[in-house]
Amino acid sequence: AWPSEAQLRRDIRHFERQIARLASPTSPWEQGALRCYRVLVKQRRMILDAIRSAEPASVESA
């Protein structure tokens, strides 16, 4: 089961704030963190898209 759409949106907002804070990474750790956050945002967006495109189908099959 995937997290709710609201939870995903909160996650994306949170991760995007972190990305903004790390906009000019100075240490290798920050560069790594920035990459991780970008991947996490991308994953959350993909799940959101999947939820959105699956919604009509799940209603029909119910």
Short mmCIF file of N, CA and C in Angstrom, two decimals:
data_model
loop_
_atom_site.label_atom_id
_atom_site.label_comp_id
_atom_site.label_asym_id
_atom_site.label_seq_id
_atom_site.Cartn_x
_atom_site.Cartn_y
_atom_site.Cartn_z
N ALA A 1 0.84 -1.20 0.00
CA ALA A 1 0.00 0.00 0.00
C ALA A 1 0.88 1.24 0.00
N TRP A 2 0.54 2.18 -0.85
CA TRP A 2 1.30 3.42 -0.94
C TRP A 2 0.81 4.43 0.08
N PRO A 3 1.66 5.37 0.45
CA PRO A 3 1.20 6.46 1.32
C PRO A 3 0.15 7.28 0.61
N SER A 4 -0.63 8.02 1.38
CA SER A 4 -1.70 8.83 0.81
C SER A 4 -1.13 9.97 -0.03
N GLU A 5 -2.00 10.52 -0.88
CA GLU A 5 -1.58 11.63 -1.74
C GLU A 5 -1.13 12.82 -0.89
N ALA A 6 -1.86 13.08 0.21
CA ALA A 6 -1.52 14.20 1.09
C ALA A 6 -0.14 13.99 1.72
N GLN A 7 0.12 12.76 2.13
CA GLN A 7 1.43 12.44 2.73
C GLN A 7 2.54 12.64 1.70
N LEU A 8 2.31 12.19 0.48
CA LEU A 8 3.31 12.34 -0.57
C LEU A 8 3.59 13.82 -0.83
N ARG A 9 2.54 14.63 -0.86
CA ARG A 9 2.72 16.07 -1.08
C ARG A 9 3.54 16.70 0.03
N ARG A 10 3.26 16.28 1.29
CA ARG A 10 4.03 16.79 2.43
C ARG A 10 5.49 16.41 2.28
N ASP A 11 5.73 15.15 1.92
CA ASP A 11 7.11 14.67 1.73
C ASP A 11 7.82 15.51 0.68
N ILE A 12 7.15 15.70 -0.47
CA ILE A 12 7.76 16.45 -1.57
C ILE A 12 8.10 17.87 -1.12
N ARG A 13 7.16 18.52 -0.43
CA ARG A 13 7.43 19.88 0.08
C ARG A 13 8.63 19.88 1.02
N HIS A 14 8.67 18.91 1.92
CA HIS A 14 9.77 18.81 2.88
C HIS A 14 11.10 18.62 2.15
N PHE A 15 11.13 17.67 1.22
CA PHE A 15 12.38 17.38 0.49
C PHE A 15 12.81 18.58 -0.34
N GLU A 16 11.84 19.28 -0.93
CA GLU A 16 12.19 20.45 -1.75
C GLU A 16 12.78 21.57 -0.90
N ARG A 17 12.29 21.70 0.35
CA ARG A 17 12.89 22.67 1.27
C ARG A 17 14.34 22.30 1.56
N GLN A 18 14.58 21.00 1.77
CA GLN A 18 15.95 20.54 2.03
C GLN A 18 16.84 20.82 0.82
N ILE A 19 16.31 20.55 -0.38
CA ILE A 19 17.07 20.79 -1.61
C ILE A 19 17.42 22.28 -1.72
N ALA A 20 16.45 23.14 -1.41
CA ALA A 20 16.69 24.59 -1.48
C ALA A 20 17.77 24.99 -0.50
N ARG A 21 17.75 24.37 0.68
CA ARG A 21 18.74 24.70 1.70
C ARG A 21 20.14 24.27 1.28
N LEU A 22 20.20 23.18 0.52
CA LEU A 22 21.48 22.64 0.08
C LEU A 22 21.82 23.11 -1.34
N ALA A 23 21.24 24.22 -1.76
CA ALA A 23 21.37 24.67 -3.15
C ALA A 23 22.82 24.81 -3.59
N SER A 24 23.70 25.22 -2.67
CA SER A 24 25.12 25.28 -3.03
C SER A 24 25.90 24.40 -2.07
N PRO A 25 25.89 23.08 -2.33
CA PRO A 25 26.54 22.14 -1.42
C PRO A 25 28.05 22.41 -1.35
N THR A 26 28.59 22.39 -0.15
CA THR A 26 30.02 22.68 0.03
C THR A 26 30.80 21.42 0.36
N SER A 27 30.16 20.48 1.04
CA SER A 27 30.87 19.26 1.43
C SER A 27 30.37 18.07 0.61
N PRO A 28 31.17 17.01 0.53
CA PRO A 28 30.72 15.79 -0.17
C PRO A 28 29.43 15.26 0.44
N TRP A 29 29.30 15.39 1.78
CA TRP A 29 28.08 14.91 2.44
C TRP A 29 26.87 15.66 1.90
N GLU A 30 27.00 17.00 1.78
CA GLU A 30 25.88 17.81 1.28
C GLU A 30 25.56 17.46 -0.17
N GLN A 31 26.59 17.22 -0.97
CA GLN A 31 26.35 16.84 -2.37
C GLN A 31 25.59 15.52 -2.42
N GLY A 32 25.98 14.58 -1.56
CA GLY A 32 25.29 13.29 -1.50
C GLY A 32 23.85 13.45 -1.04
N ALA A 33 23.65 14.29 -0.02
CA ALA A 33 22.31 14.52 0.51
C ALA A 33 21.42 15.14 -0.57
N LEU A 34 21.97 16.09 -1.30
CA LEU A 34 21.23 16.76 -2.36
C LEU A 34 20.78 15.75 -3.41
N ARG A 35 21.69 14.85 -3.80
CA ARG A 35 21.34 13.81 -4.78
C ARG A 35 20.23 12.92 -4.24
N CYS A 36 20.33 12.53 -2.97
CA CYS A 36 19.32 11.67 -2.35
C CYS A 36 17.95 12.34 -2.36
N TYR A 37 17.92 13.61 -1.94
CA TYR A 37 16.65 14.33 -1.89
C TYR A 37 16.02 14.44 -3.27
N ARG A 38 16.86 14.68 -4.29
CA ARG A 38 16.32 14.79 -5.66
C ARG A 38 15.70 13.47 -6.09
N VAL A 39 16.36 12.36 -5.75
CA VAL A 39 15.83 11.04 -6.09
C VAL A 39 14.52 10.80 -5.35
N LEU A 40 14.48 11.16 -4.06
CA LEU A 40 13.27 10.97 -3.26
C LEU A 40 12.10 11.76 -3.84
N VAL A 41 12.36 13.00 -4.24
CA VAL A 41 11.30 13.83 -4.83
C VAL A 41 10.81 13.19 -6.12
N LYS A 42 11.75 12.71 -6.94
CA LYS A 42 11.38 12.09 -8.21
C LYS A 42 10.51 10.84 -7.96
N GLN A 43 10.91 10.03 -6.98
CA GLN A 43 10.14 8.82 -6.65
C GLN A 43 8.74 9.19 -6.17
N ARG A 44 8.65 10.18 -5.28
CA ARG A 44 7.34 10.59 -4.76
C ARG A 44 6.44 11.07 -5.89
N ARG A 45 7.03 11.85 -6.82
CA ARG A 45 6.24 12.36 -7.94
C ARG A 45 5.74 11.20 -8.82
N MET A 46 6.59 10.19 -9.01
CA MET A 46 6.19 9.04 -9.82
C MET A 46 5.04 8.30 -9.16
N ILE A 47 5.11 8.13 -7.83
CA ILE A 47 4.04 7.45 -7.10
C ILE A 47 2.75 8.27 -7.20
N LEU A 48 2.87 9.58 -7.04
CA LEU A 48 1.69 10.46 -7.17
C LEU A 48 1.05 10.30 -8.54
N ASP A 49 1.87 10.30 -9.58
CA ASP A 49 1.35 10.12 -10.94
C ASP A 49 0.65 8.77 -11.06
N ALA A 50 1.27 7.73 -10.49
CA ALA A 50 0.69 6.39 -10.56
C ALA A 50 -0.65 6.35 -9.84
N ILE A 51 -0.72 6.99 -8.67
CA ILE A 51 -1.98 7.03 -7.91
C ILE A 51 -3.04 7.74 -8.74
N ARG A 52 -2.68 8.88 -9.32
CA ARG A 52 -3.64 9.66 -10.10
C ARG A 52 -4.15 8.87 -11.30
N SER A 53 -3.24 8.19 -12.00
CA SER A 53 -3.67 7.47 -13.20
C SER A 53 -4.40 6.19 -12.85
N ALA A 54 -4.22 5.68 -11.62
CA ALA A 54 -4.87 4.43 -11.21
C ALA A 54 -6.25 4.69 -10.62
N GLU A 55 -6.53 5.91 -10.19
CA GLU A 55 -7.78 6.18 -9.50
C GLU A 55 -9.04 5.82 -10.28
N PRO A 56 -9.19 6.27 -11.53
CA PRO A 56 -10.42 5.91 -12.26
C PRO A 56 -10.57 4.41 -12.41
N ALA A 57 -9.48 3.72 -12.68
CA ALA A 57 -9.52 2.27 -12.86
C ALA A 57 -9.98 1.57 -11.59
N SER A 58 -9.47 2.01 -10.44
CA SER A 58 -9.82 1.35 -9.19
C SER A 58 -11.29 1.59 -8.84
N VAL A 59 -11.84 2.72 -9.26
CA VAL A 59 -13.25 3.00 -9.00
C VAL A 59 -14.11 2.06 -9.85
N GLU A 60 -13.72 1.88 -11.12
CA GLU A 60 -14.49 1.03 -12.02
C GLU A 60 -14.51 -0.42 -11.56
N SER A 61 -13.36 -0.90 -11.05
CA SER A 61 -13.27 -2.32 -10.68
C SER A 61 -13.96 -2.60 -9.35
N ALA A 62 -14.28 -1.58 -8.58
CA ALA A 62 -14.90 -1.76 -7.26
C ALA A 62 -16.34 -2.29 -7.39
#
